[in-house]
Short mmCIF file of C-alpha atoms in Angstrom, two decimals:
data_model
loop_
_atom_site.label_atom_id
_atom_site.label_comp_id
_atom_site.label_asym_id
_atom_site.label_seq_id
_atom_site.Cartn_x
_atom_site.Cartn_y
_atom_site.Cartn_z
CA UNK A 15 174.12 -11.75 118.97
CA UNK A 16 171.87 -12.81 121.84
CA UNK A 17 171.33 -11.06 125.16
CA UNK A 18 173.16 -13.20 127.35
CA UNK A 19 175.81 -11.10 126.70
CA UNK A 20 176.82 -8.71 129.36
CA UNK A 21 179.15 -7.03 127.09
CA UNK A 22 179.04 -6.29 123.21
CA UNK A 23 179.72 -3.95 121.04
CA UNK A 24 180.64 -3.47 117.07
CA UNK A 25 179.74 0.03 116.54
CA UNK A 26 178.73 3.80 117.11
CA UNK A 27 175.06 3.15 116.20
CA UNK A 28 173.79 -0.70 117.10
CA UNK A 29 170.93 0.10 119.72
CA UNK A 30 172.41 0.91 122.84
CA UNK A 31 171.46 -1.25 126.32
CA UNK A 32 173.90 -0.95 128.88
CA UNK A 33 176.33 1.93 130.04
CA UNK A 34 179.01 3.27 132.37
CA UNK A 35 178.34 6.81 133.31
CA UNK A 36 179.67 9.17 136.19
CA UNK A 37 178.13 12.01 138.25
CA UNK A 38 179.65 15.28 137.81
CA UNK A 39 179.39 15.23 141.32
CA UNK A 40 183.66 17.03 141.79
CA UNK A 41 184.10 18.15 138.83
CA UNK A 42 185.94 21.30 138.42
CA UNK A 43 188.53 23.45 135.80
CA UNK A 44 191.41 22.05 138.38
CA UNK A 45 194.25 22.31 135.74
CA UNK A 46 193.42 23.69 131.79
CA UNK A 47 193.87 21.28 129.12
CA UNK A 48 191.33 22.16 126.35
CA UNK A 49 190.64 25.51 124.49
CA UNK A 50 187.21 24.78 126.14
CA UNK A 51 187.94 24.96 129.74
CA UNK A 52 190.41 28.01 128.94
CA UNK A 53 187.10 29.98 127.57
CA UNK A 54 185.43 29.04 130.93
CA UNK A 55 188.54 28.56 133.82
CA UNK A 56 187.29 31.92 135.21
CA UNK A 57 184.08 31.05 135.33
CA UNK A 58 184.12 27.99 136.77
CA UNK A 59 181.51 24.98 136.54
CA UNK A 60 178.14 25.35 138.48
CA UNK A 61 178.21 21.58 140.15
CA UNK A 62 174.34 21.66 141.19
CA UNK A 63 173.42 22.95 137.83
CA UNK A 64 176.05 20.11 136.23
CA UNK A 65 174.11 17.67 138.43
CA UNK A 66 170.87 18.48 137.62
CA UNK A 67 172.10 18.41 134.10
CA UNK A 68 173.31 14.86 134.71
CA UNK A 69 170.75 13.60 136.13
CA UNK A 70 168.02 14.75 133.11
CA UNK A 71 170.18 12.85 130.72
CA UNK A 72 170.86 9.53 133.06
CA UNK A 73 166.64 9.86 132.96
CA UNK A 74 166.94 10.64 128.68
CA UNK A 75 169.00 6.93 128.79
CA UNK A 76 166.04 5.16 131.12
CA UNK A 77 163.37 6.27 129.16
CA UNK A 78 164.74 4.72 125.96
CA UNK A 79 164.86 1.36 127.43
CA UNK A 80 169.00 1.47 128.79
CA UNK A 81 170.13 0.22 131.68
CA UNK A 82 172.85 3.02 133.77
CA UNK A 83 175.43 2.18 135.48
CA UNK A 84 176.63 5.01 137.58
CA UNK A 85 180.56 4.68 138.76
CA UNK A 86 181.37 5.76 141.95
CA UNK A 87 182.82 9.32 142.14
CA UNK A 88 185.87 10.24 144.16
CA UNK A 89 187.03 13.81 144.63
CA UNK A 90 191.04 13.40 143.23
CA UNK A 91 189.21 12.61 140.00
CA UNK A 92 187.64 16.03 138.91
CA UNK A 93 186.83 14.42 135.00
CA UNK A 94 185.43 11.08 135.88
CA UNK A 95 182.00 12.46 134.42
CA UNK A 96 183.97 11.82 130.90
CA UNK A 97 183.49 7.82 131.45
CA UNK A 98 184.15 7.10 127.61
CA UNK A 99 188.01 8.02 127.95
CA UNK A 100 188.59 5.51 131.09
CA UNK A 101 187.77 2.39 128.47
CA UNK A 102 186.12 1.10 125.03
CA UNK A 103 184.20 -2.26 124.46
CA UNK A 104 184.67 -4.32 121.22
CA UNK A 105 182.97 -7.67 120.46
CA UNK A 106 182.46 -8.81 123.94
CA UNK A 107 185.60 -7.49 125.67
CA UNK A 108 185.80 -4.39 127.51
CA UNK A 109 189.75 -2.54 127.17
CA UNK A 110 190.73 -0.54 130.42
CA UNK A 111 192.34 2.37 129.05
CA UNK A 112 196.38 4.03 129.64
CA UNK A 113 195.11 7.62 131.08
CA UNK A 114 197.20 9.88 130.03
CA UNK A 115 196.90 13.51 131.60
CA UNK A 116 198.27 13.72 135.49
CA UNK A 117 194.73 15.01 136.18
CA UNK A 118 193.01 11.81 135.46
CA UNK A 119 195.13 9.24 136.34
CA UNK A 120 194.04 6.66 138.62
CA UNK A 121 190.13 6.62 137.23
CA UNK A 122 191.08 2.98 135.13
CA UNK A 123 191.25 1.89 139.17
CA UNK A 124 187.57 2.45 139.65
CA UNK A 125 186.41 0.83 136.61
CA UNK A 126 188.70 -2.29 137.08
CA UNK A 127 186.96 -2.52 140.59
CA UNK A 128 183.48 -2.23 139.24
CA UNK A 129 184.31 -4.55 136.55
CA UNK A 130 185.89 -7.03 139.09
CA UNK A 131 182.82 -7.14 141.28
CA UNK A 132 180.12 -7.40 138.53
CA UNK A 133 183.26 -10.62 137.77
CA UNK A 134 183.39 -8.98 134.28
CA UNK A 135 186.49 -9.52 132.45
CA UNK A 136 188.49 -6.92 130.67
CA UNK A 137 191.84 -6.30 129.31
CA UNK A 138 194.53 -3.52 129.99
CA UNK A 139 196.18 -1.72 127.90
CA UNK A 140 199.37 -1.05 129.67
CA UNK A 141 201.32 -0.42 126.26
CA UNK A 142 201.63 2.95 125.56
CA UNK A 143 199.09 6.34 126.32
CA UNK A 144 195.62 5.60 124.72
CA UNK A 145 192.06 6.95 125.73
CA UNK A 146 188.17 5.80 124.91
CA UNK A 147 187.92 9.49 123.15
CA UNK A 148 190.12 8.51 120.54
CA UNK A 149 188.65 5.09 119.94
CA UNK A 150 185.50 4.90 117.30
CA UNK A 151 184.68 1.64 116.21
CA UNK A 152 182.69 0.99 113.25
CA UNK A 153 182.39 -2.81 111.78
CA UNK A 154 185.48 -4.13 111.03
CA UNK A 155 187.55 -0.67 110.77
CA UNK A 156 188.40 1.22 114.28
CA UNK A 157 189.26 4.55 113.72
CA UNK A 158 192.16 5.59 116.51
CA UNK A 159 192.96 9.31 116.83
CA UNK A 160 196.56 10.31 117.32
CA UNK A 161 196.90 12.97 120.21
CA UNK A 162 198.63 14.16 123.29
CA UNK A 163 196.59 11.50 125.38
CA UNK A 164 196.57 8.29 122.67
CA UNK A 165 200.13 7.17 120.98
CA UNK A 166 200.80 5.23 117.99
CA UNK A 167 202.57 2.78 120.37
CA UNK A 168 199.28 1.99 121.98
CA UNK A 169 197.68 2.02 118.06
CA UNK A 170 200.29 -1.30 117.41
CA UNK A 171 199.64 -2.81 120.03
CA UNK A 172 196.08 -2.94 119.21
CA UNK A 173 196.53 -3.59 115.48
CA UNK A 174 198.48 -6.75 117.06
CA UNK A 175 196.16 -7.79 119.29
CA UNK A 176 192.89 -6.87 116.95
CA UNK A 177 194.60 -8.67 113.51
CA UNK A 178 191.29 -9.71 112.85
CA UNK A 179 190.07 -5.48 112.35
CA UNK A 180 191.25 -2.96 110.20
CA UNK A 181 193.33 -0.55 113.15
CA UNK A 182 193.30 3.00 111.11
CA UNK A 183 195.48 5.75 112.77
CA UNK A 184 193.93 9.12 112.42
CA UNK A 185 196.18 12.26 113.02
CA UNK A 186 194.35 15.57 114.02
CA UNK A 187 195.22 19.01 115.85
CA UNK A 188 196.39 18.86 118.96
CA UNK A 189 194.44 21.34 120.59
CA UNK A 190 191.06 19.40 119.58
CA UNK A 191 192.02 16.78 122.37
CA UNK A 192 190.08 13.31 121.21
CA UNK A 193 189.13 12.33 117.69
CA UNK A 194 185.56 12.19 119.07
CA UNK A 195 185.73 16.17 119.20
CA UNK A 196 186.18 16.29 115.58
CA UNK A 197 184.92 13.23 113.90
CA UNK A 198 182.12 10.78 114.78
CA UNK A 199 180.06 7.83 113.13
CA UNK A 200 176.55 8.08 113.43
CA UNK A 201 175.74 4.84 111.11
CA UNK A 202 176.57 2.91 108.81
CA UNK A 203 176.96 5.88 105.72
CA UNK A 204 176.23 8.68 107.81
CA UNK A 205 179.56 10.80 109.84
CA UNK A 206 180.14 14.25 111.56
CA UNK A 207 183.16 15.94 110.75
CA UNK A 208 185.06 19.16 111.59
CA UNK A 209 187.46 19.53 108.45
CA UNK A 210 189.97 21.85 109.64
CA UNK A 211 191.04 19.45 112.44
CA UNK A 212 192.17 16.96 109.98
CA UNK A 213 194.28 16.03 107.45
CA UNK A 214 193.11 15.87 103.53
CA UNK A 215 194.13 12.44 103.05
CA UNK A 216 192.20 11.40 106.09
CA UNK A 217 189.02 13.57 105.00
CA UNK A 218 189.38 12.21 101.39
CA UNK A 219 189.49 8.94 103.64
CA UNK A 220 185.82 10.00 105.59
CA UNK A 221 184.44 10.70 102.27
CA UNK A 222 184.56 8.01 100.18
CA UNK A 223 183.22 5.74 103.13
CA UNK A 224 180.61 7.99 104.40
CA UNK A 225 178.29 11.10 103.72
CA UNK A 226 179.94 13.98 105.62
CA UNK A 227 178.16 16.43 107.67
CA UNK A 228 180.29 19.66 108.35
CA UNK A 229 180.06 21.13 111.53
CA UNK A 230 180.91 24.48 112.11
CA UNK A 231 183.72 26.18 113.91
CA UNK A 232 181.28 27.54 116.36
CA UNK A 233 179.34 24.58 116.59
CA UNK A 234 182.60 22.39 117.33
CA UNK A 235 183.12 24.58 120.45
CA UNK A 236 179.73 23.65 121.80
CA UNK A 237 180.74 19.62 120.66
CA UNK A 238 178.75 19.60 117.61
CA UNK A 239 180.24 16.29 116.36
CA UNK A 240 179.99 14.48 120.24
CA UNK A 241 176.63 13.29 120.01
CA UNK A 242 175.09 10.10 120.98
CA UNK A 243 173.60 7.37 118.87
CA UNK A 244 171.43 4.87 120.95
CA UNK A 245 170.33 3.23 118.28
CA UNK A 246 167.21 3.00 116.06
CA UNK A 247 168.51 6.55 114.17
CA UNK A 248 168.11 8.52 117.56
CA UNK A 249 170.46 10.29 118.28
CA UNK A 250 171.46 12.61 121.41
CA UNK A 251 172.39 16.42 120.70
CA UNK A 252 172.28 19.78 122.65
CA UNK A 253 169.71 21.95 121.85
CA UNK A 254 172.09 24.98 120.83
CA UNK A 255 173.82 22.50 118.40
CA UNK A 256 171.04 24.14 115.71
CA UNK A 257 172.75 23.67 112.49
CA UNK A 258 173.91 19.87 113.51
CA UNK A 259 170.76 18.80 114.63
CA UNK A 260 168.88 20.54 111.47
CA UNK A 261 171.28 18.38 109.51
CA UNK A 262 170.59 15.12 111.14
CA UNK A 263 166.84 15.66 111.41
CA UNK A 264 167.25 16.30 107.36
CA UNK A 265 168.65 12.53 107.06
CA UNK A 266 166.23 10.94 109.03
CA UNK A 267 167.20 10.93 112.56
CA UNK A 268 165.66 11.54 115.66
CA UNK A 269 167.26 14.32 117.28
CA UNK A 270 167.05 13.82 121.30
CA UNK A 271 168.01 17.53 122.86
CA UNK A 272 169.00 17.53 125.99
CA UNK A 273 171.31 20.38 127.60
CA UNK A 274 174.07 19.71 129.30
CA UNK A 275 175.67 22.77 128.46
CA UNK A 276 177.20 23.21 132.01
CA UNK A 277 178.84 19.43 131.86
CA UNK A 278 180.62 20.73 128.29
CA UNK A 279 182.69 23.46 130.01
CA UNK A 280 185.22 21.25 130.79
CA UNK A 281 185.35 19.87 127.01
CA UNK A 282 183.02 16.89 126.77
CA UNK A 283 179.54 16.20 125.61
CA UNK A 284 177.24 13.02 125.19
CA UNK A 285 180.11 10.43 124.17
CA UNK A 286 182.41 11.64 126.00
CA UNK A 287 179.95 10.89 129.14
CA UNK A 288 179.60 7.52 128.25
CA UNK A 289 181.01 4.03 128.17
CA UNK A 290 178.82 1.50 126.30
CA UNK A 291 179.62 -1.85 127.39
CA UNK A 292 176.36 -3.38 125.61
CA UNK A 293 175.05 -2.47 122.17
CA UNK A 294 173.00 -4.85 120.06
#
């Protein structure tokens, strides 16, 4: 590929260049729909800690070379800090995501408008519920997880669109949310998994394509499998993620630790936070 591209992707891994990210700047617990924001509803979410948070990892992306794009943030959207779920870019198009929850609708708006004025085109997918979160895209196979927020109507649809990739549909446990929360490609041989959260056939699946890396059931809690990959083997990971980070550090990645532990209460981590739009 060559860099006139303003848009690109074919993977989880490619060296990342450009991405869509969102200050935490409203974001609250407004209505519980993850077993993470139940543990923390009470609680609450510290916004200028979540901000300061934000802003260390925006500065993380810089120093490695990639450009931010920061969306504008709008108080009816208390989860527009979870950027990947509003969209997903493969090959050089950019697909506007069906938002599911009652809490987030609306958010596809403020992407289409950004993408609008930068004259960027993208399609929407206005068949059936699907979200960024479920989306991982590795080669010619994407990997679509089945939940409450992406249906297999919206998996056809892309299979019919896409005839030219491999469309797998991935059931999991409801209560995980997105795929990304219990599965995630970190290169070309190399996954995360949480086994529990899926089915055998689909971990039998996992394993004969890729080495596994287990997370644990405490370290899927704190996101263990929602790390980052901006290419080059360096990969982003909170710092209480121990065991995870040990593991990737063992297969020769670069472990980038940055805490955003406040940002996770409401059930999101590093992908979830971001939209690459340009990886190369």
């Amino acid at each position: 590929m060559t860099l006139t591209y303003k848009t690109y992707c074919r993977s989880e891994y490619d060296e990342l260049k450009r991405v869509i990210l969102c200050q935490p700047q409203y974001m609250t617990i407004r209505e519980v729909i993850n077993d993470t924001q139940k543990e923390f509803k009470d609680e609450g979410i510290h916004i200028k800690t979540a901000l300061e948070q934000h802003r260390e990892f925006v500065r993380t992306l810089e120093e490695n070379g990639i450009e931010v794009i920061l969306l504008p943030y709008h108080k009816k959207f208390p989860e527009q800090v979870f950027t990947r779920d509003i969209g997903f870019t493969l090959g050089q198009t950019i697909f506007v995501a069906k938002m599911a929850h009652d809490v987030r609708i609306g958010e596809e708006g403020v992407l289409r408008q950004w993408l609008d004025d930068e004259e960027m085109s993208y399609y929407h997918l206005a068949e059936g519920r699907i979200e960024g979160g479920d989306v991982i895209i590795d080669g010619e196979t994407i990997y679509v997880g089945l939940s409450n927020r992406t249906h297999q109507q919206a998996v056809d649809h892309l299979q019919s669109i896409l005839n030219q990739f491999d469309v797998k549909a991935i059931s999991f446990k409801e209560k995980y949310l997105h795929l990304d929360c219990v599965f995630n490609v970190i290169s070309p041989d190399v996954a995360l998994i949480y086994p529990p959260a899926l089915t055998k056939e689909d971990i039998e699946l996992f394993s004969s394509r890729y080495e596994l890396i287990e997370v644990s059931e405490e370290e899927q809690f704190t996101l263990g499998t929602n790390v980052l990959n901006i290419g080059n083997k360096k990969i982003l990971s909170l710092p209480v993620n121990k065991h995870v980070n040990r593991e990737l550090v063992n297969r020769g990645f670069e472990v980038i630790e940055v805490d955003i532990t406040e940002i996770i209460k409401s059930g999101g981590s590093f992908r979830c936070c971001t939209l690459p739009i340009l990886r190369g």
